Amino acid sequence: MDWNYVSYCSCTFGSRLICNVFFFYYVYYFIEVYKISNAAFQVSQVIFLLWNAINDPLFGMFQDHSSAKWLQSRQMNIYYGAPLFALSFMTPWVPVCDILGTDSQLVKGLHLTFSLCFWDAMFSFVLLAHCSLYTEITSSEEQRVQLTLYGQVAAMLACWTVPLVEACTQFGGSRGLYVSTLSIALLSAFFIGWTGNRTQSLVDRSAAAKCHTLNKAPTIKDLFSRAYLKLNSELFFTKDFQAFVWMNFINTGIVMVASNFTKLFTEDLHLFSSSKMGKILFFTLMMLGSRMLVLVSYPAVNKWGAFNIVRASFVFLIMSSVVLSLFQHSAMVSLQILLINTVPDATSSFGTLFISNIIAADTVRNERELPLSSMFFGLNALVIKPSQSLFPMLVAYWLQLSGGGLNDSSKRSTEAIVRFLWLVPLVLCTLQLAIFSLYTLRRPDTHALQAKTFSGEMGSFERNYGSVLENQKVDIKPSPSASTI
C-alpha cells in the first residue's frame, strides 16, 4: 500500500462527504422547502455561471505563478482551504428567511446566490490544488490508474452521507438535518486538512520558483496580458484538450442534473412512496454504484485503456435510453435514474487521468520547466463549471413549461419527467461519443517519452522532471534552453 496515495485520497474522502450532500440536496431544499420562485432560481444560477467563469482561471494563475509561499504549495492551498470549504457547505441549510421573518423572493435569491458562489470559490480553490497535486505525484498512466483506484475506494467510503442525511431528515426533521450536516462538515475539514499536511509531491515548486522568471507575484492585470492570453489560447486549443473538455462539459451537466433532481423526480413519480427505508436504500445504492463500477472496471481499464471504457459507457446509456423509450415501466424508470446517477459519475472519475496525460504531453512537446497543472485544470473548469448552472437552469425551465410550476409538485408533469429521462441521455451521450472519438492520447506511452529525454531529443524539463519521476526525488534545475512559460 502506498501511504502517500492514501494521504492524497484523504482529501477525496473529505470532499466527497460534503459534495455528495450539497449537490444532492441544495436544489431540492431551495425549490421544495424554501419555495424559491423560478425567476429567483434562474437569476441566481446565471450569477453563479458568471462567477464560475472567473474564479477558476484566476485561481489557476495564482497557484501556478504566485511568489507567495502558501500559494506555491498545493498542500498548503488544501490545508488552509479545508475549514472554509467545510463552512461553505453549511450555508444552504441556514433558514435565512425564517431567521429574518420574511418570505421575500429577493432574500431567497440572495441566499442561493451567496451559497453557490461561496461554495464554488472554496470548491475551486481546494480541489484545483488537489487535482494539480494528482499530476505531480504520479509519472505514468499505470500509476494514475492506480491512484484513481485509491480515489474510488475513498469516494466509496464517503457514500454514507446522503443516506445519513435522508434518514435524519425523515425521522428527525430540521434538527436532524442541522446535526447531520454539521457533523459531516467537521469530519470533512479534518480529512481534507490531512491531505494538505501529509502528502508529498515529486515536484518541489517552491524550489523551482526561486529561479523561475515568470513566478513573480501575478496581478489581475496579468490575466489580460497578451502573453498570458496567448498561453491560455495555446493550451485551450490543443486538439486532445478540446476533445476531452467538451465531452467533459456534457458529462458534468448530466452528473449535475442527476444529482440535483433525483430526489425531486423520485418523489414526483412516487417511486418509493410506500417505503421510506426503500428510498434510503435506493439512494445508498445510487451513491455506491459509480464507485463500484470504477472498481469493477479496473482490470478492463488496464487491459483496454480508460478511453475505450469511457466510450463503452456512452453506448450503454444510449441503449438504456432506447429501452426506456419503448418500455416505460416504473422498474425501468427506477433503473434509468440509477444509471444516469452512476455511469456518468463513474466516467468523470477518469477525467483527472485524461487531463494528466494531456498535461504530460504538453510539457514534453513544449519543453516546459514545470507542468502547467493548475492552468490546465483551471481551463477545464472554465468550460465545465458553467454546466453546473446551465443544465439545472434548462431542467427547471423544462419543468416550468411542462407543468406550469417549479415549486409546486402537483403541477409538474410526470410524463415530461419520464420523457426527459430517456430523451436527454440519448441525445447527449450520442454527442459525447462523437466528440470524444477525436481524442488521440488513448494509450500514452510514458516510458517512451522518458526514453527520449535521455537521448537529448527533449528539453530541460524532461531531463530534470523525468529524472524526478524516475528516482522519486526532486532535482529541478533551470536551463537557458528551456521554454520560460
XYZ file of C-alpha atoms in Angstrom:
485
model
C 0.000 0.000 0.000
C 1.318 3.437 -0.971
C 0.744 5.684 2.046
C 1.378 8.828 0.020
C -1.573 7.846 -2.192
C -3.639 7.190 0.935
C -2.802 10.677 2.256
C -3.721 12.194 -1.115
C -7.070 10.367 -1.127
C -7.934 11.672 2.327
C -8.994 14.878 0.531
C -11.060 12.808 -1.904
C -12.845 11.237 1.059
C -13.345 14.544 2.872
C -14.572 16.446 -0.187
C -16.974 13.673 -1.211
C -18.515 13.745 2.278
C -19.814 17.251 1.648
C -20.088 17.283 -2.159
C -22.491 14.338 -2.197
C -24.858 16.081 0.203
C -24.525 19.584 -1.253
C -25.279 18.660 -4.863
C -27.987 16.171 -3.926
C -29.991 18.465 -1.650
C -29.440 22.129 -2.441
C -31.848 22.279 -5.431
C -34.447 20.239 -3.565
C -34.264 22.465 -0.479
C -34.499 25.753 -2.332
C -37.375 24.545 -4.543
C -39.391 22.333 -2.198
C -38.556 23.689 1.278
C -37.731 27.378 0.749
C -40.151 27.647 -2.235
C -37.892 29.832 -4.335
C -39.525 31.210 -7.485
C -38.397 30.237 -10.985
C -37.195 33.804 -11.663
C -35.074 33.979 -8.496
C -33.678 30.490 -9.163
C -32.702 31.363 -12.753
C -31.085 34.699 -11.818
C -29.042 33.045 -9.063
C -27.856 30.359 -11.482
C -26.820 32.980 -14.069
C -24.747 34.850 -11.453
C -23.254 31.526 -10.371
C -22.400 30.738 -14.009
C -20.558 34.067 -14.403
C -18.673 33.567 -11.136
C -17.689 30.086 -12.286
C -16.192 31.569 -15.445
C -13.992 33.959 -13.436
C -12.702 32.163 -10.373
C -11.155 29.007 -11.855
C -8.667 30.659 -14.281
C -7.904 33.211 -11.568
C -7.043 30.537 -9.003
C -5.166 28.572 -11.668
C -2.931 31.534 -12.482
C -2.202 32.361 -8.833
C -1.469 28.747 -7.867
C 0.880 28.187 -10.820
C 2.710 31.536 -10.815
C 2.444 33.140 -7.373
C 5.567 34.056 -5.388
C 3.691 33.694 -2.083
C 4.931 30.568 -0.302
C 1.492 29.335 0.750
C 0.128 29.734 -2.790
C 3.093 27.943 -4.388
C 2.402 24.808 -2.367
C -0.530 22.629 -3.429
C -0.532 21.112 0.043
C -0.833 24.478 1.812
C -3.675 25.523 -0.507
C -5.545 22.411 0.576
C -4.637 22.718 4.267
C -5.707 26.348 4.699
C -8.741 25.992 2.449
C -10.192 22.990 4.309
C -12.096 24.801 7.116
C -13.516 27.424 4.730
C -14.599 24.706 2.310
C -16.477 22.973 5.141
C -18.033 26.293 6.197
C -19.277 26.991 2.658
C -21.065 23.627 2.748
C -23.224 24.789 5.677
C -24.632 27.963 4.079
C -27.615 26.457 2.160
C -29.051 24.799 5.272
C -29.296 28.036 7.283
C -33.005 29.116 7.154
C -32.282 32.765 6.388
C -35.910 33.728 5.695
C -37.094 32.184 8.971
C -34.363 33.990 10.898
C -35.249 37.329 9.275
C -39.003 36.674 9.483
C -39.651 37.251 5.783
C -40.866 35.336 2.730
C -39.149 37.653 0.249
C -38.085 36.048 -3.034
C -35.227 38.570 -3.141
C -33.830 37.199 0.139
C -34.229 33.632 -1.117
C -32.416 34.549 -4.344
C -29.585 36.263 -2.455
C -29.314 33.267 -0.111
C -28.994 30.874 -3.065
C -26.537 33.157 -4.882
C -24.267 33.550 -1.844
C -24.431 29.814 -1.061
C -23.450 28.827 -4.601
C -20.699 31.430 -5.057
C -19.096 30.864 -1.636
C -19.260 27.111 -2.132
C -17.758 27.242 -5.609
C -14.955 29.596 -4.593
C -13.755 27.175 -1.925
C -14.523 24.118 -4.063
C -12.333 25.539 -6.852
C -9.523 26.726 -4.592
C -9.126 23.424 -2.726
C -9.897 20.885 -5.443
C -7.953 22.712 -8.159
C -4.864 22.295 -5.976
C -5.851 18.696 -5.255
C -6.240 17.828 -8.951
C -2.924 19.510 -9.755
C -1.249 17.510 -6.996
C -2.546 14.346 -8.695
C -0.436 15.170 -11.748
C 2.635 15.913 -9.624
C 2.692 12.720 -7.538
C 2.327 10.316 -10.500
C 4.521 9.727 -13.552
C 2.694 7.244 -15.793
C -0.799 6.177 -16.813
C -0.383 2.964 -14.782
C 0.294 4.989 -11.625
C -2.618 7.298 -12.415
C -4.978 4.365 -12.859
C -3.743 3.007 -9.509
C -4.274 6.370 -7.820
C -7.724 6.591 -9.425
C -8.490 3.205 -7.845
C -7.387 4.506 -4.439
C -9.607 7.535 -5.007
C -12.633 5.375 -5.827
C -12.205 3.423 -2.604
C -12.029 6.727 -0.693
C -15.102 8.062 -2.501
C -16.994 4.817 -1.862
C -16.240 5.089 1.858
C -17.865 8.544 1.765
C -21.123 7.339 0.197
C -22.941 7.083 3.513
C -23.557 10.829 3.883
C -26.647 11.136 1.643
C -28.422 8.126 3.240
C -27.494 9.510 6.677
C -28.927 12.973 5.957
C -32.011 11.401 4.350
C -32.602 9.228 7.425
C -32.002 12.134 9.819
C -34.419 14.428 7.939
C -37.045 11.668 7.554
C -37.057 10.828 11.253
C -35.649 13.976 12.901
C -36.881 16.861 10.723
C -34.872 20.083 10.526
C -32.979 19.312 13.762
C -31.758 16.064 12.210
C -30.629 17.982 9.125
C -28.590 20.503 11.128
C -26.913 17.909 13.360
C -26.017 15.593 10.474
C -24.689 18.322 8.150
C -22.616 19.953 10.904
C -21.067 16.609 11.852
C -20.262 15.901 8.202
C -18.692 19.360 7.776
C -16.362 18.866 10.756
C -15.256 15.434 9.534
C -14.677 16.821 6.047
C -12.454 19.662 7.266
C -10.289 17.199 9.193
C -9.730 14.765 6.308
C -9.132 17.478 3.695
C -6.623 19.135 6.019
C -4.876 15.776 6.469
C -4.014 15.700 2.748
C -2.521 19.169 2.954
C -0.427 18.184 5.948
C 0.798 14.722 4.878
C 1.004 14.328 1.082
C 4.434 14.514 -0.572
C 4.880 15.723 -4.163
C 7.585 14.683 -6.618
C 7.965 18.326 -7.635
C 9.267 20.989 -5.252
C 7.511 24.005 -6.714
C 8.880 26.426 -4.129
C 12.465 25.477 -5.014
C 11.786 25.765 -8.731
C 10.065 29.125 -8.255
C 13.268 30.737 -6.955
C 14.771 30.535 -10.438
C 11.581 30.848 -12.459
C 11.314 34.283 -14.014
C 7.564 34.125 -14.511
C 6.856 33.028 -10.972
C 6.736 36.573 -9.679
C 3.550 37.556 -7.914
C 0.828 37.842 -10.580
C -1.717 40.618 -10.641
C -5.227 40.931 -12.063
C -3.658 42.851 -14.943
C -1.625 39.738 -15.811
C -4.870 37.890 -16.531
C -5.387 40.134 -19.553
C -1.777 40.426 -20.705
C -1.001 39.319 -24.245
C 1.471 36.651 -23.094
C -0.990 35.117 -20.629
C -3.868 35.123 -23.118
C -1.611 33.619 -25.791
C -0.516 30.852 -23.410
C -4.112 30.083 -22.429
C -5.111 30.021 -26.091
C -2.243 27.631 -26.859
C -3.330 25.272 -24.085
C -7.053 25.553 -24.759
C -6.926 24.801 -28.497
C -4.844 21.650 -28.123
C -6.769 19.004 -30.098
C -6.836 16.462 -27.278
C -7.864 19.057 -24.724
C -10.737 20.175 -26.966
C -11.967 16.603 -27.422
C -11.769 15.917 -23.694
C -13.155 19.179 -22.350
C -16.348 19.282 -24.450
C -17.072 15.645 -23.659
C -16.482 16.522 -20.018
C -18.772 19.574 -20.277
C -21.685 17.353 -21.281
C -20.776 14.681 -18.742
C -20.598 17.192 -15.885
C -24.001 18.552 -16.883
C -25.545 15.064 -16.795
C -23.945 14.335 -13.410
C -25.180 17.648 -12.024
C -28.750 17.212 -13.234
C -28.870 13.640 -11.912
C -27.548 14.739 -8.533
C -29.718 17.865 -8.250
C -33.057 16.473 -9.410
C -33.098 12.782 -8.407
C -34.855 13.391 -5.091
C -37.386 15.648 -6.847
C -38.003 13.092 -9.613
C -38.380 10.091 -7.291
C -40.967 11.939 -5.193
C -42.925 13.288 -8.189
C -43.037 9.822 -9.800
C -43.983 8.209 -6.433
C -41.347 5.517 -6.894
C -40.867 4.908 -3.170
C -43.978 6.498 -1.667
C -44.817 3.382 0.369
C -41.378 2.842 1.889
C -39.075 5.391 3.472
C -36.451 2.716 4.026
C -36.713 1.668 0.373
C -35.877 5.212 -0.689
C -32.888 5.347 1.665
C -31.592 2.009 0.326
C -32.047 3.208 -3.262
C -30.076 6.383 -2.528
C -27.372 4.269 -0.856
C -27.067 2.062 -3.938
C -27.008 5.159 -6.114
C -24.108 6.642 -4.127
C -22.168 3.371 -4.108
C -22.916 2.438 -7.707
C -20.471 4.693 -9.536
C -17.593 3.764 -7.197
C -18.342 0.075 -7.577
C -18.407 0.465 -11.371
C -14.933 2.011 -11.373
C -13.536 -0.673 -9.067
C -15.065 -3.485 -11.122
C -13.829 -1.943 -14.383
C -10.229 -1.621 -13.100
C -8.954 -4.808 -14.865
C -10.709 -3.755 -18.085
C -9.158 -0.276 -17.900
C -5.692 -1.821 -17.538
C -6.352 -4.138 -20.475
C -8.166 -1.868 -22.955
C -7.477 1.626 -21.620
C -9.723 4.218 -19.965
C -10.583 5.747 -23.354
C -12.357 2.611 -24.613
C -14.139 2.007 -21.313
C -15.497 5.569 -21.286
C -16.743 5.276 -24.876
C -18.438 1.984 -23.982
C -20.270 3.769 -21.138
C -21.775 6.212 -23.652
C -23.042 3.322 -25.788
C -24.524 1.631 -22.707
C -26.522 4.737 -21.720
C -27.745 5.184 -25.296
C -29.065 1.619 -25.243
C -30.775 2.023 -21.848
C -32.445 5.230 -23.059
C -33.809 3.471 -26.145
C -35.204 0.680 -23.961
C -36.908 3.199 -21.609
C -38.474 4.993 -24.588
C -40.111 1.680 -25.555
C -40.953 0.264 -22.109
C -41.919 2.986 -19.621
C -42.499 0.710 -16.638
C -41.757 2.041 -13.136
C -38.968 -0.532 -12.688
C -37.313 0.643 -15.904
C -37.708 4.285 -14.826
C -36.017 3.477 -11.486
C -33.213 1.666 -13.319
C -32.680 4.619 -15.665
C -32.479 7.032 -12.719
C -29.922 4.708 -11.141
C -27.893 4.512 -14.372
C -27.754 8.266 -15.036
C -26.581 8.731 -11.445
C -23.859 6.084 -11.633
C -22.493 5.686 -15.183
C -21.649 9.364 -15.954
C -20.274 9.824 -12.429
C -18.052 6.769 -12.908
C -16.914 8.205 -16.253
C -15.979 11.504 -14.594
C -13.643 9.591 -12.267
C -11.248 9.103 -15.182
C -11.228 12.817 -16.039
C -8.147 13.574 -13.959
C -6.319 10.705 -15.668
C -7.121 12.053 -19.144
C -6.145 15.622 -18.344
C -2.949 14.497 -16.597
C -1.940 12.731 -19.811
C -2.684 15.933 -21.729
C -0.543 17.944 -19.273
C 2.346 15.469 -19.564
C 2.194 15.547 -23.373
C 2.099 19.367 -23.381
C 5.089 19.581 -21.033
C 7.159 17.315 -23.253
C 6.014 18.878 -26.515
C 6.756 22.457 -25.395
C 9.810 21.668 -23.219
C 8.381 23.463 -20.193
C 10.307 23.929 -16.954
C 7.277 22.844 -14.898
C 3.926 21.278 -15.822
C 1.132 23.843 -16.085
C -1.170 21.686 -13.991
C -3.316 24.380 -12.387
C -3.716 26.260 -15.662
C -4.951 23.143 -17.482
C -7.316 22.233 -14.669
C -8.409 25.870 -14.491
C -9.211 25.925 -18.225
C -11.032 22.630 -17.855
C -13.073 24.146 -15.033
C -13.680 27.313 -17.089
C -15.529 25.180 -19.637
C -17.242 22.568 -17.489
C -18.212 24.548 -14.393
C -20.854 26.653 -16.218
C -22.630 23.366 -16.983
C -23.289 23.118 -13.235
C -25.569 26.139 -13.641
C -26.683 25.826 -17.257
C -28.039 22.287 -17.109
C -30.099 22.788 -13.898
C -31.467 26.010 -15.408
C -32.605 24.145 -18.524
C -34.201 21.364 -16.456
C -36.010 23.923 -14.281
C -37.244 25.633 -17.446
C -38.376 22.239 -18.822
C -40.359 21.586 -15.628
C -41.813 25.098 -15.715
C -43.013 24.684 -19.306
C -44.327 21.163 -18.901
C -46.299 21.686 -15.718
C -46.733 25.400 -15.134
C -44.954 25.480 -11.784
C -41.435 24.929 -10.496
C -42.018 24.774 -6.748
C -45.431 23.071 -6.841
C -45.107 19.310 -7.239
C -48.819 18.942 -8.033
C -48.333 20.929 -11.242
C -45.225 19.113 -12.533
C -45.883 16.639 -15.346
C -44.803 13.036 -14.706
C -44.936 12.326 -18.453
C -42.469 15.158 -19.084
C -40.115 13.778 -16.410
C -40.138 10.279 -17.939
C -39.603 11.741 -21.419
C -36.689 13.727 -20.043
C -35.134 10.605 -18.508
C -34.770 8.827 -21.870
C -34.581 11.635 -24.468
C -31.887 13.820 -22.886
C -29.364 10.996 -22.133
C -29.946 9.586 -25.635
C -29.057 12.883 -27.337
C -26.235 13.907 -25.017
C -24.452 10.535 -24.948
C -24.553 10.386 -28.749
C -22.842 13.797 -28.808
C -20.255 12.646 -26.269
C -19.457 9.551 -28.323
C -18.857 11.647 -31.441
C -16.766 14.324 -29.705
C -14.547 12.016 -27.649
C -13.651 9.959 -30.723
C -11.297 12.845 -31.634
C -9.127 12.225 -28.538
C -5.721 10.777 -29.571
C -3.899 10.027 -26.279
C -5.658 6.696 -25.972
C -2.744 4.666 -24.605
C 0.041 7.203 -23.924
C 3.495 5.597 -23.781
C 5.054 7.452 -20.836
C 8.183 5.290 -20.795
C 8.835 6.031 -24.468
C 8.629 9.733 -23.743
C 11.063 9.364 -20.864
C 13.468 7.405 -23.105
C 13.568 10.357 -25.482
C 14.501 12.508 -22.522
C 17.917 10.977 -22.131
C 18.622 10.787 -25.869
C 18.636 14.591 -25.931
C 15.527 14.923 -28.087
C 13.510 16.615 -25.345
C 14.021 19.835 -23.434
C 15.279 20.552 -19.972
C 12.014 19.687 -18.274
C 12.336 16.077 -19.337
C 15.996 15.958 -18.336
C 15.070 17.147 -14.860
C 11.429 16.292 -14.231
C 11.841 12.902 -15.920
C 14.647 12.078 -13.513
C 12.483 13.201 -10.615
C 9.804 10.746 -11.611
C 12.345 8.001 -12.152
C 14.269 8.477 -8.901
C 11.323 9.607 -6.728
C 13.067 12.777 -5.608
C 13.140 16.461 -6.539
C 16.019 17.854 -8.518
C 14.721 20.582 -10.779
C 17.337 22.821 -12.365
C 16.609 25.585 -14.834
C 18.106 25.544 -18.284
C 18.600 28.541 -20.580
C 17.304 26.446 -23.465
C 14.030 25.621 -21.740
C 10.815 27.393 -22.524
C 10.021 30.036 -19.907
C 6.265 29.969 -19.981
